[in-house]
Short mmCIF file of C-alpha atoms in Angstrom, two decimals:
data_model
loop_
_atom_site.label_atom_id
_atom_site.label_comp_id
_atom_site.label_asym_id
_atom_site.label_seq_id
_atom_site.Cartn_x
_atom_site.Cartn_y
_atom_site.Cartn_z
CA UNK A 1 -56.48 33.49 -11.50
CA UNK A 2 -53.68 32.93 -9.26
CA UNK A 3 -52.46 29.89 -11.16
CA UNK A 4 -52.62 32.22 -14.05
CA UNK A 5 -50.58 34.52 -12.59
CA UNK A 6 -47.91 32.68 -11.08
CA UNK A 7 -47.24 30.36 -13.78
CA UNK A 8 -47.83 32.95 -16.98
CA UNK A 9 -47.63 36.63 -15.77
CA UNK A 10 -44.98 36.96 -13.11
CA UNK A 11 -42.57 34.65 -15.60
CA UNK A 12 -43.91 36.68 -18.69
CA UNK A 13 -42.92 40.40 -17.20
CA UNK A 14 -39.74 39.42 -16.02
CA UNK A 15 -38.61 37.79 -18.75
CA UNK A 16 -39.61 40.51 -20.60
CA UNK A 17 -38.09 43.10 -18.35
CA UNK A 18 -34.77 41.00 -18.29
CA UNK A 19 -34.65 40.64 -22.33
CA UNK A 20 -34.98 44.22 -22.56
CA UNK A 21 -31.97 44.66 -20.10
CA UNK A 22 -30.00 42.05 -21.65
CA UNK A 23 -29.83 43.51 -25.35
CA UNK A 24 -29.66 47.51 -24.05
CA UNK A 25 -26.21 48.36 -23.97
CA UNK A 26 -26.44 48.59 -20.07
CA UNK A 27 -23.10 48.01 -17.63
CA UNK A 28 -23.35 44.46 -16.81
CA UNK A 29 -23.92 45.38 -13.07
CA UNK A 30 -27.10 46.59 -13.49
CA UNK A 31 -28.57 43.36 -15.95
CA UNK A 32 -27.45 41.18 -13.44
CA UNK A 33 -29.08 43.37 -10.61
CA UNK A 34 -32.78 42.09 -10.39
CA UNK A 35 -31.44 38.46 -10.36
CA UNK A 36 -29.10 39.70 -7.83
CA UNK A 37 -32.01 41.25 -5.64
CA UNK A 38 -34.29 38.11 -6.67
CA UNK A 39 -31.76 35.76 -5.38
CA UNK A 40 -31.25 38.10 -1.99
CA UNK A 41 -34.93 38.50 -1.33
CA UNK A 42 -35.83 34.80 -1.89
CA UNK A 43 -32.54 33.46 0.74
CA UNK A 44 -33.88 36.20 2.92
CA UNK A 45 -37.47 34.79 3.00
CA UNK A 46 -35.83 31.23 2.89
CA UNK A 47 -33.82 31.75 6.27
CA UNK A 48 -37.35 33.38 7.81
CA UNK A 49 -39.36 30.01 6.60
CA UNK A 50 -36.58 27.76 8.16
CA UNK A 51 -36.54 29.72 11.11
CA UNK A 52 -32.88 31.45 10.79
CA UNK A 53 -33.86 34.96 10.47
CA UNK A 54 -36.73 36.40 12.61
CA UNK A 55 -39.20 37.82 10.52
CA UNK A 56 -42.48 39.77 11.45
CA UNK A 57 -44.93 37.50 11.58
CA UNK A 58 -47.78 39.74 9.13
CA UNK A 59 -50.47 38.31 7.80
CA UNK A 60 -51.47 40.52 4.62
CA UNK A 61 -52.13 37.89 2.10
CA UNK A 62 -53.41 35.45 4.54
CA UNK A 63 -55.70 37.55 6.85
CA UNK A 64 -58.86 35.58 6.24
CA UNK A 65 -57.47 31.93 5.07
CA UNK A 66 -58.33 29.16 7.44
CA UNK A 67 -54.92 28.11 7.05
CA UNK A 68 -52.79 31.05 7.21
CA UNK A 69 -48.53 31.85 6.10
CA UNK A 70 -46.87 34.45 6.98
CA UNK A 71 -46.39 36.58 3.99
CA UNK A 72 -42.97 35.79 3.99
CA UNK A 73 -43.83 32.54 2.31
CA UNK A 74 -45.46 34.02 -0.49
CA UNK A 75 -43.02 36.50 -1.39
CA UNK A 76 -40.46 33.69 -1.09
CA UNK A 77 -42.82 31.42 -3.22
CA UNK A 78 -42.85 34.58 -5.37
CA UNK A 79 -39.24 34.59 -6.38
CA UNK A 80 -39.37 31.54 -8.14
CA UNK A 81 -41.28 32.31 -10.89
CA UNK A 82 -39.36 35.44 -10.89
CA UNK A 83 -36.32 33.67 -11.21
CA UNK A 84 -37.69 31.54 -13.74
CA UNK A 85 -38.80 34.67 -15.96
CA UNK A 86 -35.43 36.28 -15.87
CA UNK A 87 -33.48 33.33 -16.76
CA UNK A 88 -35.86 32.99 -20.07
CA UNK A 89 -35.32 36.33 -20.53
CA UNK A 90 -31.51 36.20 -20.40
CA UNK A 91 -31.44 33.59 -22.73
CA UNK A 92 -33.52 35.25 -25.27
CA UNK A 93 -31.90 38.74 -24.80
CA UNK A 94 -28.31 36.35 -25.58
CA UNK A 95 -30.05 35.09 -28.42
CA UNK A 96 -30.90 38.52 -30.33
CA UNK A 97 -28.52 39.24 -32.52
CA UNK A 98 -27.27 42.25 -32.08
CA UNK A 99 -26.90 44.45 -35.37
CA UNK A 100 -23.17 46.08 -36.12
CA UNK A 101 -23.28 49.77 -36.50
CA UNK A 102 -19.93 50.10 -38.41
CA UNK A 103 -20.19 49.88 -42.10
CA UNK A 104 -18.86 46.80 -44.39
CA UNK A 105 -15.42 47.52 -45.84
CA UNK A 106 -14.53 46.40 -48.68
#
C-alpha cells in the first residue's frame, strides 16, 4: 500500500490540485506557490539529511522499524513524488485550452 501510494496517489492529487490551479484564472504567484513550498520543504529536509541544518531527531513514522529515519527523511522522500505530480499537472493545466469569452466578429 505504500508503493501504491507513493507512486499513484501522492502524484495523482497533486497533479490534480496543480491542473486545477493552472487553468483557474489565479495570479501567477499563487500557481507557482505549492511548487515553491515543495521545493523549500524538500532543500529544508535535504540540508537536515546531509547534516547542514539541525533537525529534531522524531521518530513518528519510524517508532517501531528495526531500522529507523528520522521523519525528516520521509517527508523529504515525500516531496518527490510531490514534485513529480505538480509538474504533470502544470503541463496538463498548459495543455487545456482555454475557451475565449468574447464573441466572433464578423
Amino acid at each position: 500500500m505504500d508503493s501504491v501510494t507513493f507512486f499513484l496517489i501522492v502524484p495523482s492529487v497533486c497533479a490534480l490540485a496543480q491542473c486545477i490551479l493552472t487553468y483557474s484564472p489565479l495570479p501567477r504567484r499563487v500557481k507557482q506557490a505549492p511548487a515553491a513550498l515543495a521545493l523549500a520543504v524538500g532543500l529544508v529536509c535535504f540540508l537536515g539529511i546531509v547534516g547542514r541544518l539541525p533537525l529534531p531527531e522524531t521518530y513518528y513514522f519510524d517508532r517501531n522499524s528495526f531500522l529507523a529515519f528520522p521523519d525528516y527523511w520521509h517527508i523529504g522522500l515525500f516531496c518527490i513524488p510531490v514534485l513529480v505530480g505538480l509538474g504533470i499537472g502544470a503541463a496538463l493545466g498548459c495543455l487545456i485550452p482555454k475557451e475565449c469569452d468574447k464573441e466572433e466578429k464578423p
